[in-house]
XYZ file of C-alpha atoms in Angstrom:
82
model
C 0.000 0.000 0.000
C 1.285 3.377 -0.578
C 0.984 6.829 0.553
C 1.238 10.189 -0.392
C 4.501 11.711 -0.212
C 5.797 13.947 2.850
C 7.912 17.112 1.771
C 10.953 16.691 0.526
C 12.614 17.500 3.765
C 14.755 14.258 5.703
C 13.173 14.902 9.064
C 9.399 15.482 8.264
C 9.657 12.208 6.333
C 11.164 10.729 9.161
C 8.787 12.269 11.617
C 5.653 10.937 8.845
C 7.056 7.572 8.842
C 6.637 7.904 12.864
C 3.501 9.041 13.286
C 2.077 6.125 10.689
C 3.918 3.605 12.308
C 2.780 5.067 15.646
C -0.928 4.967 14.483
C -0.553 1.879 12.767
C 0.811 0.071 15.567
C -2.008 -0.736 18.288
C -3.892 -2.734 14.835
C -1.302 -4.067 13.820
C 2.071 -4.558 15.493
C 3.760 -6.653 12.598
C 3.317 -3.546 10.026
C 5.899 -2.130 8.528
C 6.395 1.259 7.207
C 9.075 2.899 5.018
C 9.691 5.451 2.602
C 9.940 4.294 -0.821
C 12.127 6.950 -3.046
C 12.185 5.452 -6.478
C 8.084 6.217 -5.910
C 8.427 9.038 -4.040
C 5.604 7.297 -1.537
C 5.768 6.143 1.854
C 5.143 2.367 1.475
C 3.079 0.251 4.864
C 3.047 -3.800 4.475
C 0.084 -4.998 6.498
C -2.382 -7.269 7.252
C -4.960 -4.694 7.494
C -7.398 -3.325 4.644
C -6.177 -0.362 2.852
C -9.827 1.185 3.759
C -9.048 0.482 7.329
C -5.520 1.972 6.920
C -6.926 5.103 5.618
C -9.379 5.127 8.355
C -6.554 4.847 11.242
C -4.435 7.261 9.629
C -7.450 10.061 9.041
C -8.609 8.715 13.154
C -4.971 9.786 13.973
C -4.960 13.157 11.562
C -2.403 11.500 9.190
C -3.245 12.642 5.695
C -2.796 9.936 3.204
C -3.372 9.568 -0.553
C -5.516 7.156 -2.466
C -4.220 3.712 -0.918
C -3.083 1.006 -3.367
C -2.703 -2.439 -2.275
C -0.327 -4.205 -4.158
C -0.281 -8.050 -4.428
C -3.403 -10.159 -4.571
C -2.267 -12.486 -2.749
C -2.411 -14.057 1.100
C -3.636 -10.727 2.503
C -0.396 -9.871 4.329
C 0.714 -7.116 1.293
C 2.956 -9.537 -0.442
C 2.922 -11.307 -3.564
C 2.642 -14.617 -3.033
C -0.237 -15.617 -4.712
C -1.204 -17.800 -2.095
C-alpha cells in the first residue's frame, strides 16, 4: 500500500514515517512502514485493509493519498499468490 509523499525535507519524512507507524501500531504490530524513493511514496506492508488503513491514519490526523494495495495475494501485502 502506498501513501502520499511527505515534503521533501529528511526529518518530516522521518517524523511521517513515525507518526504512521505510531498509528498503525495498536492494529497491527507486525506492520511495517518505510519510505519508498524510487516512488516518491511512503510504502506500509500490512495485514490490514487499505480502507481500514486510511481510516486509522485520518482517526490519527495523518493525511494519506488514495491507498493502493499491491499483491493479490495471502492478505499480508505480499505477492505470493497464495
Amino acid at each position: 500500500m502506498s501513501h502520499a509523499p511527505s515534503p521533501s525535507d529528511p526529518a518530516a519524512a522521518l517524523s511521517r514515517l513515525s507518526a504512521i507507524s505510531a498509528a498503525l501500531r495498536p492494529h497491527d504490530p507486525g506492520a511495517q512502514v518505510a519510505l519508498d524513493p524510487d516512488h516518491g511514496s511512503v510504502q506500509v506492508l500490512t495485514v490490514l485493509d487499505p480502507v481500514e488503513v486510511e481510516r486509522i491514519l485520518a482517526a490519527a490526523g495523518i493525511a494519506a493519498g488514495k491507498a493502493q494495495a499491491r499483491g493479490d495475494g495471502c492478505g499480508c501485502g505480499c505477492s505470493c499468490g497464495g
